[in-house]
mmCIF file of C-alpha atoms and ligand atoms in Angstrom:
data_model
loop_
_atom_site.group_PDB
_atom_site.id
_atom_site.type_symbol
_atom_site.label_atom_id
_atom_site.label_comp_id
_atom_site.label_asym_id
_atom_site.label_seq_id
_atom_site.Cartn_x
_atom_site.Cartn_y
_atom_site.Cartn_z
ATOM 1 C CA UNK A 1 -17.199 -1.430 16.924
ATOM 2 C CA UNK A 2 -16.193 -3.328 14.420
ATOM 3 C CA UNK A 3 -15.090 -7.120 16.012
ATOM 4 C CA UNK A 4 -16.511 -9.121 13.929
ATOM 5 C CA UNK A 5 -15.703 -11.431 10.995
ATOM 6 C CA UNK A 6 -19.044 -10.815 8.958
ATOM 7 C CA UNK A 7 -21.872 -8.139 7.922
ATOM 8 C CA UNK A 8 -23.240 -8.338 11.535
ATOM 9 C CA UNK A 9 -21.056 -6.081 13.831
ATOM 10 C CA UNK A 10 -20.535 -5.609 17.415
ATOM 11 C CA UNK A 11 -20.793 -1.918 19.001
ATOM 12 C CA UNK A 12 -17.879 -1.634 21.616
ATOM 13 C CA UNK A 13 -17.629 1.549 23.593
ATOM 14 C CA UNK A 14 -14.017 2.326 22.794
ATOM 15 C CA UNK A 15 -14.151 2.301 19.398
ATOM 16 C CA UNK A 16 -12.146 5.826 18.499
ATOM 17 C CA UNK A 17 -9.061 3.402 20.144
ATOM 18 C CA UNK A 18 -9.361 0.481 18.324
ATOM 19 C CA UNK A 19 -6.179 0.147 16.242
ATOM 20 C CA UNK A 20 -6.315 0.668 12.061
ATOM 21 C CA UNK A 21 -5.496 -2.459 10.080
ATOM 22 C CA UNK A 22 -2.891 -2.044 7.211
ATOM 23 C CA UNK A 23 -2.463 -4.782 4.626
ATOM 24 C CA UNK A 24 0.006 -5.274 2.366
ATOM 25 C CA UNK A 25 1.231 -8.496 -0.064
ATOM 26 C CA UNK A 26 4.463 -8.068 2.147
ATOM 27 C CA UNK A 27 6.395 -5.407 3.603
ATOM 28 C CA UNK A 28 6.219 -2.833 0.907
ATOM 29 C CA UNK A 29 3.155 -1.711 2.772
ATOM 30 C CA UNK A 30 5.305 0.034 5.212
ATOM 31 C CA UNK A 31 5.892 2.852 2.849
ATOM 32 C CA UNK A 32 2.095 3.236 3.553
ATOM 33 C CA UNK A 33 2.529 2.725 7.294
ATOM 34 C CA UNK A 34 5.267 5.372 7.413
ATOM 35 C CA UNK A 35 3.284 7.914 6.112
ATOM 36 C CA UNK A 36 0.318 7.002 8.249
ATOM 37 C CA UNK A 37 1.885 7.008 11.220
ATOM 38 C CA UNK A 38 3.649 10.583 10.457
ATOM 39 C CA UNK A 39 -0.058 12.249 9.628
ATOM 40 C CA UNK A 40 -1.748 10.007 12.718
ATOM 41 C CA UNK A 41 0.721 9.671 15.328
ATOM 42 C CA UNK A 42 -1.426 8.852 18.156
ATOM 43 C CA UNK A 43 -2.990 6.042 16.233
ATOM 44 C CA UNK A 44 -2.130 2.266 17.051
ATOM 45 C CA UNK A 45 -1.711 0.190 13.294
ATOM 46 C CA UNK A 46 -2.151 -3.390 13.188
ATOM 47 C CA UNK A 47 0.530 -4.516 9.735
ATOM 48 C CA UNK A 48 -0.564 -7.719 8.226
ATOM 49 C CA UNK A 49 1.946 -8.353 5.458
ATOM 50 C CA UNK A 50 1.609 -11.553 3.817
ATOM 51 C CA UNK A 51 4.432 -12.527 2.815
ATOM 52 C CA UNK A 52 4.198 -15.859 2.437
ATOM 53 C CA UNK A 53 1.805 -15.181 -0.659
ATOM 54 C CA UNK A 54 3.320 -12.503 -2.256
ATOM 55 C CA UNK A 55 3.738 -11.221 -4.660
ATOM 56 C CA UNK A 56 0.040 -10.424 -5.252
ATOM 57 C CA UNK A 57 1.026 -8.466 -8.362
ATOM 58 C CA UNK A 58 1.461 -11.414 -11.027
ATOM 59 C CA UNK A 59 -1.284 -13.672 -9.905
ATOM 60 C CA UNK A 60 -4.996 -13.789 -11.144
ATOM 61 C CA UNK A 61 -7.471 -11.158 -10.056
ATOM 62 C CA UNK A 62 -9.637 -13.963 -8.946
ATOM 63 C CA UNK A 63 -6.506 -15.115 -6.520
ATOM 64 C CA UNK A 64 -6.322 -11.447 -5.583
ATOM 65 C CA UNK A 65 -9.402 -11.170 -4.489
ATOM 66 C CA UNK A 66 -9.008 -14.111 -2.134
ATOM 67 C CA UNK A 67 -6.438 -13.267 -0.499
ATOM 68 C CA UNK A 68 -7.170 -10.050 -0.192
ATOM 69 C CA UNK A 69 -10.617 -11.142 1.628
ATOM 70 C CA UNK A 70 -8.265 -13.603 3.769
ATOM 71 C CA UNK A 71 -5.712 -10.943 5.311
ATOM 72 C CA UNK A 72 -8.827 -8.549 5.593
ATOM 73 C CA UNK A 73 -10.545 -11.093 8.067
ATOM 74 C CA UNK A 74 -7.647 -11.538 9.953
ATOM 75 C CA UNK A 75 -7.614 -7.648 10.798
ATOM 76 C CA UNK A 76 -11.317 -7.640 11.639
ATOM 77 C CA UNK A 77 -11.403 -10.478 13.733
ATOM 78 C CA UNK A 78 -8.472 -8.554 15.392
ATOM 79 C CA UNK A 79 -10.620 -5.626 15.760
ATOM 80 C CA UNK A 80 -10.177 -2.410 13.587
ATOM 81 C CA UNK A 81 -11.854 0.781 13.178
ATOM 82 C CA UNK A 82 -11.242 1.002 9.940
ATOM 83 C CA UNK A 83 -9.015 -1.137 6.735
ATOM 84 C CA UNK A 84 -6.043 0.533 4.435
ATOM 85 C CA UNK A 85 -5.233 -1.424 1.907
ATOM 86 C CA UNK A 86 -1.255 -0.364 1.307
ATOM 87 C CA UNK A 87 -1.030 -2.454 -1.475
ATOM 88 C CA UNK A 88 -1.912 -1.205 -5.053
ATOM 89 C CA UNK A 89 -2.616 -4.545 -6.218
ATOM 90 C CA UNK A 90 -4.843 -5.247 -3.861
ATOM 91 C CA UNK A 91 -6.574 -1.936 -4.317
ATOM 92 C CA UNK A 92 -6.578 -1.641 -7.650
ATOM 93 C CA UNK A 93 -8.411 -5.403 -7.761
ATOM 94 C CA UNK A 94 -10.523 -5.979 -4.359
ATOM 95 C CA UNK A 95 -11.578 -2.837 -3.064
ATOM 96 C CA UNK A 96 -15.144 -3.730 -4.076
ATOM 97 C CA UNK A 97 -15.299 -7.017 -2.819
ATOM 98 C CA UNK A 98 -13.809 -6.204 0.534
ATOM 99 C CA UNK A 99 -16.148 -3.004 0.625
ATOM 100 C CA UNK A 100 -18.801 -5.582 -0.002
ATOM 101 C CA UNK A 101 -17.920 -8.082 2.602
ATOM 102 C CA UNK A 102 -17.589 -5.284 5.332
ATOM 103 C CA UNK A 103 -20.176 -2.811 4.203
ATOM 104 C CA UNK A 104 -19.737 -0.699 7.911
ATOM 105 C CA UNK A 105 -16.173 -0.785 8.017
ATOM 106 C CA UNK A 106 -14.408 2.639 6.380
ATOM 107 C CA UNK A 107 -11.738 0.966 3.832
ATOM 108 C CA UNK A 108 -9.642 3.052 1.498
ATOM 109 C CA UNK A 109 -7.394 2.008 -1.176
ATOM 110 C CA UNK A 110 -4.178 3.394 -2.320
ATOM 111 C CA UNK A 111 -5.358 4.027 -5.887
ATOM 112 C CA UNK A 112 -7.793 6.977 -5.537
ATOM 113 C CA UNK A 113 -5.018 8.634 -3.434
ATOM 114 C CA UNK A 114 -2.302 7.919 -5.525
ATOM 115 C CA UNK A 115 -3.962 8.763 -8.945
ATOM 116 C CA UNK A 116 -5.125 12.284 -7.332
ATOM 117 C CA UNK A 117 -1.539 13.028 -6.587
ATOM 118 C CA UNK A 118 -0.324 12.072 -10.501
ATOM 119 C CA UNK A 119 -3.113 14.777 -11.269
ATOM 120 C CA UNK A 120 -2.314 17.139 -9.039
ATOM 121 C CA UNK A 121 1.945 16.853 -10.138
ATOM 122 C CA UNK A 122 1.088 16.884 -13.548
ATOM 123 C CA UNK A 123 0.930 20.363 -15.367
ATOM 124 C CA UNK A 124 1.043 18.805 -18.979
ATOM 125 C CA UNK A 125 -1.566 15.947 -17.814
ATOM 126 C CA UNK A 126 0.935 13.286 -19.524
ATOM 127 C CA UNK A 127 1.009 11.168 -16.689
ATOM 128 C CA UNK A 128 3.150 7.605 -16.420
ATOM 129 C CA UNK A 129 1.907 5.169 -13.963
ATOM 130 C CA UNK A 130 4.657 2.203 -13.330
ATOM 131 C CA UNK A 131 3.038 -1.179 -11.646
ATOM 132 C CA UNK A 132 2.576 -4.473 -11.239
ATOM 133 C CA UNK A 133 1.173 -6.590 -13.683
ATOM 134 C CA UNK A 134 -2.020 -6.863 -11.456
ATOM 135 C CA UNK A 135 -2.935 -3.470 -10.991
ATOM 136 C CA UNK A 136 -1.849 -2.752 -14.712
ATOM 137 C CA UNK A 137 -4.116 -5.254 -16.046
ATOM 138 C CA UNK A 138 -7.534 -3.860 -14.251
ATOM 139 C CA UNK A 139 -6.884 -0.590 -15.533
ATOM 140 C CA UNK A 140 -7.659 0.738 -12.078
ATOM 141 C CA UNK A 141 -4.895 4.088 -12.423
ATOM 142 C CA UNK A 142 -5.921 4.720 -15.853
ATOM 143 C CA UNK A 143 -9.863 4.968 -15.347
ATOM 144 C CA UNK A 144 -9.222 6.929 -11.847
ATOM 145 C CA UNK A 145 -6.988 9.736 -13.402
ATOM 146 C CA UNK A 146 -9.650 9.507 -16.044
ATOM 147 C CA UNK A 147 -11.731 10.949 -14.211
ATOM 148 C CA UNK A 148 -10.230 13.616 -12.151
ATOM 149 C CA UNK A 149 -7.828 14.509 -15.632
ATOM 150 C CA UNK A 150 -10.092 13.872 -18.478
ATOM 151 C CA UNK A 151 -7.273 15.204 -20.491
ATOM 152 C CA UNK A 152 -4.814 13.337 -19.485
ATOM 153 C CA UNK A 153 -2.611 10.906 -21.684
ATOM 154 C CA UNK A 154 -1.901 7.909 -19.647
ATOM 155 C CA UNK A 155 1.345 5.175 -19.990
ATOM 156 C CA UNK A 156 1.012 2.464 -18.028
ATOM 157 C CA UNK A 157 3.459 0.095 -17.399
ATOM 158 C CA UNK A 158 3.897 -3.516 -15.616
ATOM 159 C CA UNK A 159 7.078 -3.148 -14.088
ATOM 160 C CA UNK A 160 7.401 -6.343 -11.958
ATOM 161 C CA UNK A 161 11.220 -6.762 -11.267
ATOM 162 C CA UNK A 162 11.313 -3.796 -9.174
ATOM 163 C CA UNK A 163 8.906 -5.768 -6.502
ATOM 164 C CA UNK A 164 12.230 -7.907 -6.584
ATOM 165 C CA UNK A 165 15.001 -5.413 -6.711
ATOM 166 C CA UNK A 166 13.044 -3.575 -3.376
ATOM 167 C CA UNK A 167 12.715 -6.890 -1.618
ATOM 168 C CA UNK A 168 16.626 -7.411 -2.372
ATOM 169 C CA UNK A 169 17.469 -4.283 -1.029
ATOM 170 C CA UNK A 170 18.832 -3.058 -4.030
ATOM 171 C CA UNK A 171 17.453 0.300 -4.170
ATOM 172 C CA UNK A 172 19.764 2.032 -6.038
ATOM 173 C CA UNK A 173 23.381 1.340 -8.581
ATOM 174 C CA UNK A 174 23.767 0.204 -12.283
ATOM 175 C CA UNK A 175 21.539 -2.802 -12.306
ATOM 176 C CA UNK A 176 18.505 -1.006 -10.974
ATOM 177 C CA UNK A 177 18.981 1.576 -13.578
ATOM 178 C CA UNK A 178 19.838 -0.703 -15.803
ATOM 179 C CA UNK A 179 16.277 -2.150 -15.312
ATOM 180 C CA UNK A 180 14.407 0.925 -15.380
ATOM 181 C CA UNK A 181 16.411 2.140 -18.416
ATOM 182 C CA UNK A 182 14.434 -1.179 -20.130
ATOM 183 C CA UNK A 183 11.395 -0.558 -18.550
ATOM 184 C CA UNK A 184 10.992 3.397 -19.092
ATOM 185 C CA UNK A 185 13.319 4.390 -22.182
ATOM 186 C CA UNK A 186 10.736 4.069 -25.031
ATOM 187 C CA UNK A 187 8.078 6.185 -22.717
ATOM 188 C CA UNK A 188 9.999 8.787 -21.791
ATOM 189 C CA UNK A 189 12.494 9.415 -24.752
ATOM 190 C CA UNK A 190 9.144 9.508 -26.847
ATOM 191 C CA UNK A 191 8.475 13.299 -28.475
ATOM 192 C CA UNK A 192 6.299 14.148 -25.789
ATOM 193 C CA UNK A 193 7.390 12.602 -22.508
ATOM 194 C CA UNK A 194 5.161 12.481 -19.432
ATOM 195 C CA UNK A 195 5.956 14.888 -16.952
ATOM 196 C CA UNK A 196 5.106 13.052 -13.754
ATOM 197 C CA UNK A 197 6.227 9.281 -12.888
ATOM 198 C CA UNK A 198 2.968 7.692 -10.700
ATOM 199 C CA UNK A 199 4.620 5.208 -8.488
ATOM 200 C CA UNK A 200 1.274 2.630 -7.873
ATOM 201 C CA UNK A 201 3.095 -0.048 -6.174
ATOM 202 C CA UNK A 202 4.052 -0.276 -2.544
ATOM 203 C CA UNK A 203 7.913 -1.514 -3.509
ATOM 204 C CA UNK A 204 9.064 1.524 -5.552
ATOM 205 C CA UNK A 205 9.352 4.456 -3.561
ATOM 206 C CA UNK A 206 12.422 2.513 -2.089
ATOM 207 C CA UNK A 207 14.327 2.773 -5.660
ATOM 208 C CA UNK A 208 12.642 6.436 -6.455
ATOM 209 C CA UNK A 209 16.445 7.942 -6.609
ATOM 210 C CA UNK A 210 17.458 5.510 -9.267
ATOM 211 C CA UNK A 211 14.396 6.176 -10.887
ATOM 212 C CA UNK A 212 14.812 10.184 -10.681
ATOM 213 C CA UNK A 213 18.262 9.641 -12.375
ATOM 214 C CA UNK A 214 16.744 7.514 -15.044
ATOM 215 C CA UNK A 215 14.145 9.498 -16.030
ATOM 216 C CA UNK A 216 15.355 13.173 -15.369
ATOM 217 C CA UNK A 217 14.984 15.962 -13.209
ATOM 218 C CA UNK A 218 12.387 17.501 -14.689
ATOM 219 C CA UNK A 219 9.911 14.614 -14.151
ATOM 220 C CA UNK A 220 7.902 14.812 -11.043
ATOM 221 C CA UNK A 221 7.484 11.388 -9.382
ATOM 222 C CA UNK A 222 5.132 11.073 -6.724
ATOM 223 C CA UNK A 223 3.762 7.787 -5.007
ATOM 224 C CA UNK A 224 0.288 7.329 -2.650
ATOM 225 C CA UNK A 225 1.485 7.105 0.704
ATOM 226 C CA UNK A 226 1.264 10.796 1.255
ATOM 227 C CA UNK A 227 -2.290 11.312 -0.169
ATOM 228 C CA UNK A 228 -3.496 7.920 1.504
ATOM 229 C CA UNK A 229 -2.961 9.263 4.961
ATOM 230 C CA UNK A 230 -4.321 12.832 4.441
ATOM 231 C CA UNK A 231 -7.493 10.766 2.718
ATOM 232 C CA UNK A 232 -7.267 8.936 6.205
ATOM 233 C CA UNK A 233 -7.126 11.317 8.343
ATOM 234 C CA UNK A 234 -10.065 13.747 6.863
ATOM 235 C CA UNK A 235 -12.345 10.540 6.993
ATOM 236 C CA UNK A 236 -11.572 9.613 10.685
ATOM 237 C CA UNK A 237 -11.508 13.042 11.224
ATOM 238 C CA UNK A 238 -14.946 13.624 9.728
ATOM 239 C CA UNK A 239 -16.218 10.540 11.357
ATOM 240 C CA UNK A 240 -15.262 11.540 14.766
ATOM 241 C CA UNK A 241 -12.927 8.345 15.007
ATOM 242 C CA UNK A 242 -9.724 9.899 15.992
ATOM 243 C CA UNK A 243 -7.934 8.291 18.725
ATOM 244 C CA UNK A 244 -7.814 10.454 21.824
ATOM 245 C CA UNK A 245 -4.865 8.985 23.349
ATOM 246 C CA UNK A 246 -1.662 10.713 23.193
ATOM 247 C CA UNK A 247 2.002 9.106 23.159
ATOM 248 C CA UNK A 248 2.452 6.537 25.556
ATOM 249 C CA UNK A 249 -0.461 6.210 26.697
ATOM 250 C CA UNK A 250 -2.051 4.312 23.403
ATOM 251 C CA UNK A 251 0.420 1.289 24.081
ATOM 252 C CA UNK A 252 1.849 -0.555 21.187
ATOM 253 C CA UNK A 253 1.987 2.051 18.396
ATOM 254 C CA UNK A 254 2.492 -0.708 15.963
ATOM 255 C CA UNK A 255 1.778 -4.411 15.837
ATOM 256 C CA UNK A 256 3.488 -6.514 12.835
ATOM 257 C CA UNK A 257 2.141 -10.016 11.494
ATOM 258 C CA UNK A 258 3.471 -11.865 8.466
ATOM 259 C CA UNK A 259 2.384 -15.196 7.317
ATOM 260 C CA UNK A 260 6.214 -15.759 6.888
ATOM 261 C CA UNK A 261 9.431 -15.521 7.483
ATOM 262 C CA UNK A 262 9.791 -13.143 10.619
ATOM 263 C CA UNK A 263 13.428 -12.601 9.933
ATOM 264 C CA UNK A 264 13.288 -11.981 6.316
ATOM 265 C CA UNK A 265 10.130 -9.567 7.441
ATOM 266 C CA UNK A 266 12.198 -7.637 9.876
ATOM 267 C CA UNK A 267 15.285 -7.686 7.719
ATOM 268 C CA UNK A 268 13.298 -6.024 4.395
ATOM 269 C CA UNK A 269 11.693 -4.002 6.774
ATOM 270 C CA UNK A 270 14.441 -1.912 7.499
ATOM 271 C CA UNK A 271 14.748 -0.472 3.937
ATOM 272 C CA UNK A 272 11.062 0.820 3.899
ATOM 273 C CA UNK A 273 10.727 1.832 7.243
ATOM 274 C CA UNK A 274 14.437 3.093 7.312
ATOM 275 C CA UNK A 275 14.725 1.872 10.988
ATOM 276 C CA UNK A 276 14.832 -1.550 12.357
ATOM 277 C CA UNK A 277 12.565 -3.662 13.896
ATOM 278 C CA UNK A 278 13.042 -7.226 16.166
ATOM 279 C CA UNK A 279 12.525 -9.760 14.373
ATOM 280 C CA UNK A 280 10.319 -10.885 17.237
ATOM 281 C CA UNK A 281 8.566 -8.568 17.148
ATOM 282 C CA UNK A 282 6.741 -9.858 14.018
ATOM 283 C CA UNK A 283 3.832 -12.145 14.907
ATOM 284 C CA UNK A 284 3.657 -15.092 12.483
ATOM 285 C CA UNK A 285 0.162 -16.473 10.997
ATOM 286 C CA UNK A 286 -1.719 -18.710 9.416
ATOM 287 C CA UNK A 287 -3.851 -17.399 7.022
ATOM 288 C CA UNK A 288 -5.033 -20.087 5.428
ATOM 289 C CA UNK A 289 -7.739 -20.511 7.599
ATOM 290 C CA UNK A 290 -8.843 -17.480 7.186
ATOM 291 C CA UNK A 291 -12.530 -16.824 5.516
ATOM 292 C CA UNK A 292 -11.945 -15.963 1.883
HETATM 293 N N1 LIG B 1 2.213 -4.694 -2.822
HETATM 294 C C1 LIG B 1 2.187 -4.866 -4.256
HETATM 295 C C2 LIG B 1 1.603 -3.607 -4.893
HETATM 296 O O1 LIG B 1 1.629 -2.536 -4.344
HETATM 297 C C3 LIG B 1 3.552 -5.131 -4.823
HETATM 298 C C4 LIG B 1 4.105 -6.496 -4.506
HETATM 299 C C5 LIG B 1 3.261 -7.610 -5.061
HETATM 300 O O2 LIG B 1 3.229 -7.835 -6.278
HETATM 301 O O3 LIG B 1 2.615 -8.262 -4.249
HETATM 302 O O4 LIG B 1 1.104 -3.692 -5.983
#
């Protein structure tokens, strides 16, 4: 189906085994990927992490949008069945847009998923959302826990050096709590602290121990990777678009493509995926000529 770069698509006959695009600002994406790939093993994922943009989460939504429309095209002209959008940035600002560009093409975000899991962790309905400045901004958590929690008291909170910590690899130790302590003290030594810690950005469920230790063990934190790819899987399910293939037969389970740095890709990879990958094994790209 789905092999072109515009409105107008192109019926192919083996569409169930077309592969699913995942996009991400970078690698933190693979959180996404992981999850995806545990719910839908017998798919084939196509990663597009642009790296050489990120991050996504401190620019303007108008920028956002763009690129977001850029590393979509990319996928389709690949040829998908369907988009995830693994970064909550990207989600949280261009889901309409791309849904617009690519009216046929079954796209789901990571906010929907993630803000149903905050509700569903949350028995008090205090909820704390922690983010980039991006997704923050747009308000895109707080209106979607809105409405499934009309209830609920919402915190939400730009947290931007953890993008860095994750992409240093330091996921855990005193600076990383250090940092959270600065982010998350006033929130959650307040009278009535949230109960559940909403992790809506792709980097932090590397640093979620440090995290738990800052915040306590009695707050549940839960991210969107796990709700994405049951989301996923109902609508391909639904649709009839599961792949039939099984194990080796489907080739390649995974295909990696950065618009940078292959080494630094493969090296940050490691943390999020928690196993390594060749570094060439990551296809490089230009994007930039990609219709935004
Ligand atoms: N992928 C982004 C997100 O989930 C985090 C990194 C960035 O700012 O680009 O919001």
């Amino acid at each position: 189906m789905l092999k072109s770069d515009s409105n107008k698509t192109v019926g192919v006959d083996h569409q169930n085994e077309l592969p699913i695009g995942v996009f991400d600002s970078g690698v933190g994406g693979l959180t996404v990927l992981r999850a995806l790939q545990h719910h839908l093993p017998n798919e084939r994922y196509l990663y597009l992490g642009d790296t050489a943009r990120l991050p996504y989460g401190t620019k303007s939504a108008d920028t956002i949008v763009r690129y977001s429309l850029q590393a979509a095209s990319v996928l389709v002209r690949r040829g998908i069945k369907c988009l995830v959008i693994a970064c909550n940035t990207a989600s949280a600002t261009a889901l309409e847009a791309l849904r617009e560009r690519y009216p046929a093409l079954p796209i789901i975000g990571v906010v929907q998923p993630g803000a149903q899991a905050g509700c569903e962790a949350s028995a008090t309905g205090r909820i704390a959302v922690v983010a980039t400045e991006g997704t923050v901004r747009g308000g895109a958590y707080q209106y979607a826990i809105a409405a499934i929690r009309p209830d609920a008291r919402i915190e939400a909170m730009a947290c931007p050096l953890f993008v860095s910590l994750a992409e240093e690899g330091w996921t855990s130790g005193p600076i990383v709590e250090a940092i959270a302590h600065r982010y998350l003290d006033t929130v959650f030594s307040a009278p009535q602290p949230p109960d559940t810690l909403l992790l809506g950005c792709t980097h932090f469920p590397v640093i979620r121990q440090a995290l738990q230790k800052v915040v306590g063990p009695e707050v549940t934190i839960v991210d969107s990777a796990q709700t994405t790819a049951v989301a996923l899987s109902s609508l391909l399910t639904s649709m009839g678009w599961l792949s039939k293939q099984e194990g080796q037969s489907r080739g390649v389970a995974v295909r990696f493509m950065a618009t940078d740095g292959r080494e630094r890709f493969a090296r940050v990879a490691a943390y999020f995926l928690e196993r390594s990958i060749p570094a060439d094994s990551v296809e490089l790209i230009d994007i930039a000529l990609a219709e935004g």
